[in-house]
CSV table of C-alpha atoms and ligand atoms in Angstrom, one decimal:
chain,number,residue,atom,x,y,z
A,1,MET,CA,-47.6,-18.6,-59.7
A,2,ILE,CA,-47.0,-18.2,-56.1
A,3,LYS,CA,-43.0,-18.0,-55.1
A,4,PRO,CA,-42.1,-19.5,-51.9
A,5,LEU,CA,-40.8,-18.3,-48.6
A,6,ASN,CA,-37.2,-17.1,-48.8
A,7,PHE,CA,-35.8,-17.6,-45.0
A,8,SER,CA,-32.0,-16.9,-45.6
A,9,PHE,CA,-32.1,-14.3,-43.7
A,10,ILE,CA,-32.9,-15.5,-40.8
A,11,PRO,CA,-29.2,-16.7,-39.3
A,12,LYS,CA,-27.8,-13.0,-40.8
A,13,ILE,CA,-30.3,-11.7,-38.3
A,14,ALA,CA,-29.2,-13.7,-35.7
A,15,VAL,CA,-25.9,-13.1,-36.3
A,16,ALA,CA,-26.4,-9.5,-36.0
A,17,ILE,CA,-28.8,-10.1,-32.2
A,18,THR,CA,-25.4,-11.9,-31.1
A,19,VAL,CA,-23.0,-8.7,-32.0
A,20,LEU,CA,-25.1,-6.3,-30.6
A,21,THR,CA,-25.8,-7.9,-27.8
A,22,VAL,CA,-22.3,-8.8,-27.2
A,23,SER,CA,-21.1,-5.2,-28.2
A,24,CYS,CA,-23.5,-3.3,-25.0
A,25,ALA,CA,-22.2,-5.9,-22.8
A,26,LYS,CA,-18.6,-4.9,-23.3
A,27,TYR,CA,-19.8,-0.9,-23.6
A,28,LYS,CA,-21.6,-1.7,-20.3
A,29,SER,CA,-18.3,-2.9,-18.4
A,30,THR,CA,-16.3,-0.2,-19.5
A,31,THR,CA,-18.7,2.1,-18.2
A,32,ILE,CA,-18.7,0.9,-15.0
A,33,ASP,CA,-16.1,3.8,-14.2
A,34,PRO,CA,-15.1,6.6,-14.4
A,35,LEU,CA,-17.3,8.5,-12.0
A,36,PRO,CA,-20.6,10.2,-13.8
A,37,ASN,CA,-21.5,11.6,-10.8
A,38,PRO,CA,-20.1,15.7,-12.0
A,39,ARG,CA,-20.0,17.0,-8.1
A,40,VAL,CA,-16.8,14.9,-7.4
A,41,VAL,CA,-14.9,16.3,-10.5
A,42,GLU,CA,-13.1,19.3,-8.9
A,43,THR,CA,-12.6,17.4,-5.8
A,44,SER,CA,-9.4,15.7,-4.9
A,45,LEU,CA,-9.0,13.2,-2.0
A,46,GLN,CA,-7.1,15.9,-0.6
A,47,LYS,CA,-8.6,18.5,-0.5
A,48,GLU,CA,-11.6,16.1,0.6
A,49,MET,CA,-11.1,14.0,3.6
A,50,PRO,CA,-9.7,15.2,7.1
A,51,PHE,CA,-7.0,13.3,7.4
A,52,PRO,CA,-3.7,13.3,5.0
A,53,MET,CA,-4.3,10.9,1.9
A,54,GLY,CA,-0.9,9.5,0.2
A,55,ALA,CA,-0.2,6.7,-2.5
A,56,ALA,CA,3.0,4.5,-2.5
A,57,VAL,CA,4.8,5.8,-5.6
A,58,ASN,CA,6.7,4.4,-8.4
A,59,VAL,CA,9.0,6.3,-9.7
A,60,GLY,CA,9.5,5.0,-12.8
A,61,LEU,CA,6.8,5.5,-14.0
A,62,LEU,CA,6.6,9.1,-12.1
A,63,LYS,CA,9.3,9.6,-14.3
A,64,SER,CA,8.0,8.6,-17.0
A,65,ASN,CA,4.0,8.9,-17.2
A,66,ALA,CA,2.5,12.0,-16.5
A,67,ASN,CA,-1.2,11.1,-16.4
A,68,TYR,CA,0.4,9.4,-13.2
A,69,ARG,CA,2.1,11.9,-12.7
A,70,ASN,CA,-0.8,14.6,-12.6
A,71,LEU,CA,-2.4,12.4,-10.9
A,72,VAL,CA,-0.3,11.9,-7.7
A,73,ILE,CA,-0.1,15.8,-7.5
A,74,LYS,CA,-3.6,16.3,-8.0
A,75,GLU,CA,-5.1,13.5,-5.6
A,76,PHE,CA,-2.6,12.8,-2.3
A,77,ASN,CA,-0.6,15.2,-0.2
A,78,SER,CA,1.8,12.2,1.7
A,79,LEU,CA,4.1,9.7,-0.5
A,80,THR,CA,5.3,7.0,0.2
A,81,ALA,CA,7.9,5.4,-2.2
A,82,GLU,CA,7.0,1.9,-3.0
A,83,ASN,CA,10.3,0.4,-3.1
A,84,ALA,CA,12.9,3.3,-3.3
A,85,MET,CA,13.9,3.8,0.2
A,86,LYS,CA,13.8,-0.6,0.8
A,87,PHE,CA,17.5,-1.6,1.8
A,88,ALA,CA,18.2,-3.2,-2.1
A,89,SER,CA,17.1,-0.1,-3.6
A,90,VAL,CA,19.6,2.5,-1.5
A,91,HIS,CA,22.1,0.2,0.0
A,92,PRO,CA,23.1,-2.0,-2.7
A,93,GLY,CA,26.8,-2.8,-2.0
A,94,LYS,CA,28.3,-2.6,1.8
A,95,ASP,CA,30.1,0.6,1.3
A,96,THR,CA,27.6,1.8,-1.5
A,97,TYR,CA,24.8,3.6,-1.3
A,98,ASN,CA,22.4,4.7,-4.2
A,99,TRP,CA,20.3,7.6,-3.7
A,100,THR,CA,18.7,8.4,-6.9
A,101,ASP,CA,15.4,7.6,-7.8
A,102,ALA,CA,14.4,8.1,-3.8
A,103,ASP,CA,16.2,11.4,-3.6
A,104,TYR,CA,14.3,12.5,-6.8
A,105,LEU,CA,11.0,11.3,-5.2
A,106,VAL,CA,11.5,12.8,-2.0
A,107,ASP,CA,12.2,16.4,-4.6
A,108,PHE,CA,9.3,15.9,-6.5
A,109,ALA,CA,7.1,15.4,-3.0
A,110,LEU,CA,8.9,18.7,-1.2
A,111,SER,CA,8.5,20.9,-4.1
A,112,ASN,CA,4.7,19.8,-5.0
A,113,GLY,CA,3.9,20.6,-0.8
A,114,LYS,CA,3.4,17.0,-0.1
A,115,ARG,CA,5.1,14.7,3.3
A,116,VAL,CA,7.1,11.6,2.7
A,117,HIS,CA,6.5,8.6,4.8
A,118,GLY,CA,10.0,6.0,4.4
A,119,HIS,CA,9.5,2.7,3.7
A,120,THR,CA,10.7,0.9,5.2
A,121,LEU,CA,14.4,0.8,7.4
A,122,ASN,CA,14.2,-3.1,8.1
A,123,TRP,CA,12.5,-6.0,6.3
A,124,TYR,CA,13.2,-9.5,5.6
A,125,LYS,CA,12.8,-9.0,1.9
A,126,SER,CA,14.2,-7.1,-0.5
A,127,LEU,CA,17.6,-7.0,0.7
A,128,PRO,CA,20.8,-7.2,-1.6
A,129,ASP,CA,23.1,-10.1,-1.6
A,130,TRP,CA,25.6,-8.7,0.3
A,131,VAL,CA,23.3,-8.9,3.2
A,132,ASN,CA,22.1,-12.0,2.8
A,133,ASN,CA,25.3,-13.9,2.1
A,134,PHE,CA,26.9,-11.3,4.8
A,135,GLN,CA,29.4,-13.3,7.1
A,136,GLY,CA,29.6,-11.9,10.8
A,137,ASN,CA,29.8,-12.0,14.3
A,138,THR,CA,26.8,-10.5,16.2
A,139,ALA,CA,28.2,-6.8,17.3
A,140,ASP,CA,29.4,-7.0,12.9
A,141,TRP,CA,25.5,-8.0,12.3
A,142,GLU,CA,24.3,-4.9,15.0
A,143,ASN,CA,26.7,-2.8,13.3
A,144,LEU,CA,25.2,-3.7,9.6
A,145,LEU,CA,21.7,-3.0,11.2
A,146,LYS,CA,22.8,0.4,13.0
A,147,THR,CA,25.1,1.7,10.0
A,148,HIS,CA,21.9,0.8,7.3
A,149,ILE,CA,19.2,2.5,9.6
A,150,GLN,CA,21.5,5.6,11.0
A,151,THR,CA,23.1,6.1,7.2
A,152,VAL,CA,19.5,6.5,5.4
A,153,VAL,CA,17.3,8.2,8.7
A,154,SER,CA,20.1,11.0,8.4
A,155,HIS,CA,20.4,11.2,4.8
A,156,PHE,CA,16.9,12.3,4.3
A,157,LYS,CA,16.4,14.0,7.9
A,158,GLY,CA,14.4,17.2,8.3
A,159,LYS,CA,12.8,16.0,4.3
A,160,VAL,CA,11.1,12.3,5.6
A,161,VAL,CA,8.7,12.7,8.1
A,162,SER,CA,7.8,9.1,8.9
A,163,TRP,CA,9.4,6.3,9.3
A,164,ASP,CA,8.3,2.1,9.3
A,165,VAL,CA,11.3,1.1,11.2
A,166,VAL,CA,10.3,-3.2,11.1
A,167,ASN,CA,8.3,-4.5,8.8
A,168,GLU,CA,6.6,-7.4,8.8
A,169,ALA,CA,8.3,-9.3,11.8
A,170,ILE,CA,5.1,-11.3,13.6
A,171,ASN,CA,3.8,-14.4,11.3
A,172,GLU,CA,0.6,-15.0,11.1
A,173,ASP,CA,-0.3,-17.6,14.4
A,174,GLY,CA,1.7,-14.9,16.3
A,175,THR,CA,5.5,-16.1,16.0
A,176,PHE,CA,8.3,-13.9,15.6
A,177,ARG,CA,9.3,-14.3,11.8
A,178,ASN,CA,12.6,-16.1,11.8
A,179,SER,CA,13.8,-13.4,9.7
A,180,ILE,CA,17.7,-13.4,9.1
A,181,TRP,CA,17.8,-10.3,11.6
A,182,VAL,CA,16.1,-12.7,14.6
A,183,GLN,CA,18.7,-15.4,13.6
A,184,LYS,CA,21.6,-13.0,13.8
A,185,LEU,CA,20.3,-10.4,16.3
A,186,GLY,CA,17.6,-12.1,18.4
A,187,VAL,CA,14.3,-10.1,18.9
A,188,ASP,CA,15.0,-7.4,20.7
A,189,TYR,CA,16.6,-5.7,17.9
A,190,ILE,CA,13.3,-4.6,17.3
A,191,GLY,CA,13.6,-1.9,19.8
A,192,ARG,CA,17.6,-1.2,19.3
A,193,ALA,CA,16.3,-0.6,14.7
A,194,PHE,CA,13.9,1.7,17.1
A,195,GLN,CA,16.2,3.7,19.2
A,196,TYR,CA,19.2,3.7,16.5
A,197,ALA,CA,16.6,5.2,13.9
A,198,HIS,CA,15.4,8.0,16.8
A,199,GLU,CA,19.3,8.8,17.6
A,200,ALA,CA,19.3,9.8,13.8
A,201,ASP,CA,16.9,11.9,13.9
A,202,PRO,CA,14.6,12.7,16.9
A,203,SER,CA,11.9,14.3,15.3
A,204,ALA,CA,11.1,11.6,13.1
A,205,LEU,CA,8.0,9.7,14.1
A,206,LEU,CA,8.9,6.1,14.3
A,207,PHE,CA,6.0,3.2,12.6
A,208,TYR,CA,5.5,-0.6,13.4
A,209,ASN,CA,4.7,-1.9,9.9
A,210,ASP,CA,2.5,-5.5,9.4
A,211,TYR,CA,-0.4,-6.5,7.2
A,212,GLY,CA,-2.7,-8.8,8.6
A,213,HIS,CA,-4.7,-7.2,12.1
A,214,GLU,CA,-8.0,-7.8,9.7
A,215,PHE,CA,-7.1,-11.7,9.7
A,216,GLY,CA,-8.5,-12.6,13.3
A,217,PRO,CA,-7.2,-12.1,16.7
A,218,THR,CA,-4.2,-14.2,16.5
A,219,LYS,CA,-1.8,-11.9,14.4
A,220,ARG,CA,-3.9,-8.8,15.4
A,221,THR,CA,-2.4,-9.7,19.3
A,222,ALA,CA,0.9,-10.7,18.9
A,223,ILE,CA,1.4,-7.1,16.5
A,224,LEU,CA,-0.1,-5.4,19.4
A,225,ASN,CA,1.4,-6.5,22.6
A,226,LEU,CA,4.4,-6.4,20.6
A,227,VAL,CA,4.4,-2.8,20.4
A,228,ASN,CA,3.0,-2.0,23.7
A,229,ASP,CA,6.1,-3.6,24.6
A,230,LEU,CA,7.8,-1.4,23.1
A,231,LYS,CA,5.9,1.3,24.5
A,232,ASN,CA,6.4,0.4,28.1
A,233,LYS,CA,10.4,-0.1,28.0
A,234,GLY,CA,10.2,3.2,26.5
A,235,ILE,CA,11.5,2.7,23.1
A,236,PRO,CA,11.0,6.1,20.9
A,237,ILE,CA,7.6,4.1,18.9
A,238,HIS,CA,5.2,6.5,17.8
A,239,GLY,CA,2.8,4.7,15.6
A,240,ILE,CA,1.4,1.4,13.9
A,241,GLY,CA,1.2,0.6,10.1
A,242,LEU,CA,-1.8,-1.3,9.5
A,243,GLN,CA,-1.0,-2.5,5.6
A,244,MET,CA,-4.6,-3.1,4.7
A,245,HIS,CA,-3.9,-5.6,1.8
A,246,THR,CA,-6.9,-6.7,1.8
A,247,ARG,CA,-10.0,-8.2,0.0
A,248,VAL,CA,-13.9,-7.8,-0.6
A,249,THR,CA,-14.8,-10.1,1.1
A,250,GLN,CA,-13.1,-9.1,4.6
A,251,SER,CA,-16.1,-8.5,6.8
A,252,ASP,CA,-16.7,-5.0,8.0
A,253,SER,CA,-16.5,-6.4,11.7
A,254,ASN,CA,-12.7,-8.1,11.1
A,255,LEU,CA,-11.8,-4.8,9.3
A,256,ALA,CA,-12.7,-2.4,12.5
A,257,ALA,CA,-12.0,-4.7,14.9
A,258,ALA,CA,-7.9,-4.0,13.3
A,259,ILE,CA,-8.3,-0.2,13.4
A,260,THR,CA,-9.9,0.1,16.7
A,261,THR,CA,-7.7,-2.5,18.7
A,262,ALA,CA,-4.6,-0.5,16.8
A,263,ALA,CA,-6.1,3.4,18.1
A,264,ALA,CA,-6.4,1.2,22.1
A,265,THR,CA,-2.7,1.2,22.2
A,266,GLY,CA,-2.5,5.8,21.9
A,267,LEU,CA,-0.2,5.6,19.2
A,268,LYS,CA,-0.8,6.9,16.1
A,269,VAL,CA,-2.4,4.6,13.3
A,270,HIS,CA,-1.5,4.9,9.6
A,271,LEU,CA,-3.9,2.8,6.6
A,272,SER,CA,-0.3,2.7,5.4
A,273,GLU,CA,-0.5,-0.1,2.2
A,274,ILE,CA,-4.3,-0.5,1.3
A,275,ASP,CA,-5.5,-1.9,-1.4
A,276,ILE,CA,-9.4,-3.9,-1.7
A,277,ALA,CA,-8.6,-7.1,-3.9
A,278,LEU,CA,-11.7,-8.2,-5.6
A,279,ASN,CA,-10.2,-11.7,-7.6
A,280,PRO,CA,-8.7,-13.0,-4.3
A,281,ASP,CA,-9.4,-16.3,-5.4
A,282,ASN,CA,-7.0,-16.3,-8.5
A,283,ILE,CA,-9.8,-16.4,-10.9
A,284,GLN,CA,-8.2,-15.8,-14.7
A,285,THR,CA,-11.7,-15.2,-16.9
A,286,LEU,CA,-13.4,-12.8,-13.3
A,287,THR,CA,-14.2,-9.4,-15.4
A,288,TYR,CA,-15.1,-5.9,-13.8
A,289,THR,CA,-18.6,-5.7,-13.0
A,290,PRO,CA,-20.7,-2.4,-11.3
A,291,ASP,CA,-21.2,-5.1,-8.5
A,292,LEU,CA,-18.0,-5.8,-7.6
A,293,ALA,CA,-17.6,-2.2,-8.0
A,294,ALA,CA,-20.1,-0.9,-5.6
A,295,GLN,CA,-18.8,-4.0,-3.5
A,296,GLN,CA,-15.4,-2.3,-3.4
A,297,ALA,CA,-16.9,0.7,-3.0
A,298,ALA,CA,-19.2,0.0,0.2
A,299,LYS,CA,-15.5,-1.7,1.6
A,300,TYR,CA,-13.6,1.7,1.4
A,301,LYS,CA,-16.1,3.2,3.3
A,302,SER,CA,-16.3,1.3,5.8
A,303,ILE,CA,-12.8,1.1,6.1
A,304,VAL,CA,-12.3,4.8,6.1
A,305,LYS,CA,-15.5,5.2,8.4
A,306,THR,CA,-14.3,3.1,11.1
A,307,TYR,CA,-10.8,5.5,10.8
A,308,ASN,CA,-12.6,8.9,10.8
A,309,GLY,CA,-14.1,7.5,13.8
A,310,ILE,CA,-11.2,7.2,16.0
A,311,PRO,CA,-9.0,10.0,17.7
A,312,LYS,CA,-8.2,13.1,14.8
A,313,THR,CA,-4.5,13.2,16.9
A,314,GLN,CA,-4.2,9.6,16.2
A,315,GLN,CA,-4.8,9.8,12.6
A,316,PHE,CA,-1.6,9.9,10.5
A,317,GLY,CA,-3.6,9.1,7.4
A,318,ILE,CA,-4.5,5.9,5.1
A,319,THR,CA,-1.9,5.4,2.1
A,320,GLN,CA,-3.3,3.8,-0.5
A,321,TRP,CA,-0.3,0.9,-2.5
A,322,ASN,CA,0.3,2.7,-6.1
A,323,VAL,CA,-2.2,5.1,-7.7
A,324,CYS,CA,-4.2,2.9,-10.4
A,325,ASP,CA,-5.2,-0.7,-10.8
A,326,ALA,CA,-2.7,-1.4,-13.7
A,327,ASP,CA,0.1,-0.3,-11.5
A,328,SER,CA,-0.6,-2.3,-8.9
A,329,TRP,CA,1.6,-5.3,-7.6
A,330,ILE,CA,-1.4,-7.1,-6.5
A,331,LEU,CA,-1.8,-8.2,-10.3
A,332,SER,CA,2.2,-9.3,-11.2
A,333,ASN,CA,2.4,-10.6,-7.8
A,334,TYR,CA,-0.5,-13.0,-8.2
A,335,ASN,CA,-0.3,-13.4,-12.1
A,336,ARG,CA,-4.4,-12.5,-12.3
A,337,PRO,CA,-6.6,-9.7,-13.5
A,338,ASP,CA,-7.8,-7.7,-10.6
A,339,TRP,CA,-8.7,-3.9,-9.2
A,340,PRO,CA,-8.3,-3.1,-6.0
A,341,LEU,CA,-7.9,0.7,-6.0
A,342,PRO,CA,-9.9,4.1,-6.5
A,343,PHE,CA,-8.8,4.4,-10.2
A,344,ASN,CA,-8.6,2.4,-13.1
A,345,SER,CA,-6.7,1.9,-15.3
A,346,GLN,CA,-6.7,5.0,-17.5
A,347,TYR,CA,-5.9,7.1,-13.7
A,348,GLN,CA,-9.4,7.8,-13.8
A,349,ARG,CA,-12.4,7.3,-10.6
A,350,LYS,CA,-13.7,4.5,-9.7
A,351,VAL,CA,-16.9,4.2,-8.0
A,352,ALA,CA,-14.6,2.8,-5.1
A,353,TYR,CA,-13.4,7.1,-4.9
A,354,GLN,CA,-16.6,7.6,-4.2
A,355,GLY,CA,-16.7,4.9,-1.3
A,356,ILE,CA,-13.8,6.9,0.4
A,357,LEU,CA,-15.5,10.2,-0.3
A,358,ASP,CA,-18.8,8.9,1.7
A,359,GLY,CA,-16.8,7.3,4.4
A,360,ILE,CA,-16.4,11.0,5.7
A,361,LYS,CA,-19.9,11.8,5.4
B,401,G3I,O1,13.3,-3.0,-10.6
B,401,G3I,C1,13.3,-4.9,-11.1
B,401,G3I,C2,13.0,-5.0,-12.6
B,401,G3I,O2,14.5,-4.3,-12.4
B,401,G3I,C3,13.7,-6.1,-12.4
B,401,G3I,O3,13.6,-6.6,-14.3
B,401,G3I,C4,12.5,-7.2,-12.6
B,401,G3I,C5,12.3,-8.8,-12.8
B,401,G3I,O4,11.4,-9.3,-11.9
B,401,G3I,O5,12.3,-6.9,-11.1
B,401,G3I,C6,12.3,-5.3,-10.5
B,401,G3I,O6,12.1,-5.5,-9.3
B,401,G3I,C7,11.0,-5.5,-9.0
B,401,G3I,C8,9.9,-4.5,-8.0
B,401,G3I,O7,8.8,-5.2,-6.8
B,401,G3I,C9,10.2,-3.3,-9.5
B,401,G3I,O8,9.4,-3.5,-9.9
B,401,G3I,C10,11.0,-7.0,-7.7
B,401,G3I,O9,11.1,-7.6,-8.5
B,401,G3I,C11,9.5,-7.2,-6.8
B,401,G3I,O10,10.2,-7.7,-5.7
B,401,G3I,C12,9.5,-6.0,-6.4
B,401,G3I,O11,8.0,-6.2,-5.5
B,401,G3I,C13,7.7,-5.2,-4.2
B,401,G3I,C14,8.0,-6.2,-3.2
B,401,G3I,O12,7.3,-5.2,-2.2
B,401,G3I,C15,9.5,-5.9,-3.1
B,401,G3I,O13,9.6,-5.4,-2.5
B,401,G3I,C16,6.4,-4.5,-4.7
B,401,G3I,O14,6.9,-3.8,-6.0
B,401,G3I,C17,5.8,-3.5,-3.7
B,401,G3I,O15,5.1,-3.1,-4.0
B,401,G3I,C18,5.9,-4.8,-2.5
B,401,G3I,O16,5.9,-3.8,-1.2
B,401,G3I,C19,4.8,-4.2,0.0
B,401,G3I,C20,5.7,-3.8,1.4
B,401,G3I,O17,7.2,-3.1,0.5
B,401,G3I,C21,5.2,-3.9,1.9
B,401,G3I,N1,4.1,-4.7,2.4
B,401,G3I,C22,3.6,-5.7,1.0
B,401,G3I,C23,3.6,-5.4,0.0
B,401,G3I,C24,3.4,-6.2,-1.4
B,401,G3I,O18,4.0,-7.3,-1.2
């Protein structure tokens, strides 16, 4: 008798094919990075690039995470404190200063031969409650501003070579931000902040730092008018910081306009907080793909290429905002997956790293 054919194995094969496909897809997505090119293994950003390369550093991670620390030592020659030098960190009470984390960072930087850029003497955010609740007349507020700036700059005199003196004073529509400082002291406080910093350390290079130069002409023009006005008044301003918290969809022409118009002021130009978001639309299910990785590398390359084209004496350097993707403020701030930096969450070089190197070719 002929035995009937048994087709019961078919569902099992289907399951096996599905499992294999999913595993391959997973494997593929985790093998985009690190960079496969053995030629870049012994390079580092600080060795390869013709201007200083920096990172904003989180002191907690610097102390606790050896991968973080070793990567910072290897790759960068300029460091900025991500948070440790902000008002609330160093000056938590009216008569109380806390230098612990900032000193740790400065000692670490100097003992490893790195430049320290100070961030930030004046901002409308990260203020301690005692400042937000401070009661006083105009002279009292002026004294608060001056005392804070001069105490912090004097503390780090000879160790911190440059400062973001005023951070983010301009709105997207080009008007002055109605910060607590403007409310209490008027917009001319900006110039005086630079003068106070200069009195405390005449050798320090002083920057105005902001974001959104690449958004378009409105905010950019207002920022350029502000720094040109400070220059024309003889205020000691030496540089302009372009934060460059940008996104992969930003046009190369807007990014180039941001950099070249800043250079046209004649001031030093610092790309002071760069990261390139891949998920600006906050898609919770987005994954990191080879295509996104390549787009990001091209965007880093384009920015670096333009920056490399401005006069050498104006190239203060490029600083990325924190070290690896997992450390970036973007993930926690926007509560979304994203991959904005040149190192992946295992502290390995991404395709974006090669993009940076390609920018100077
Ligand atoms: O340290 C406390 C922790 O003790 C507490 O449990 C936790 C709860 O929220 O907060 C922790 O502090 C946070 C701090 O980052 C350290 O992680 C603050 O809430 C948080 O506001 C702070 O965010 C920082 C933000 O500036 C505000 O100061 C980000 O890390 C930092 O990346 C970001 O950096 C700014 C630049 O200074 C200026 N340009 C924009 C840039 C990105 O927003």
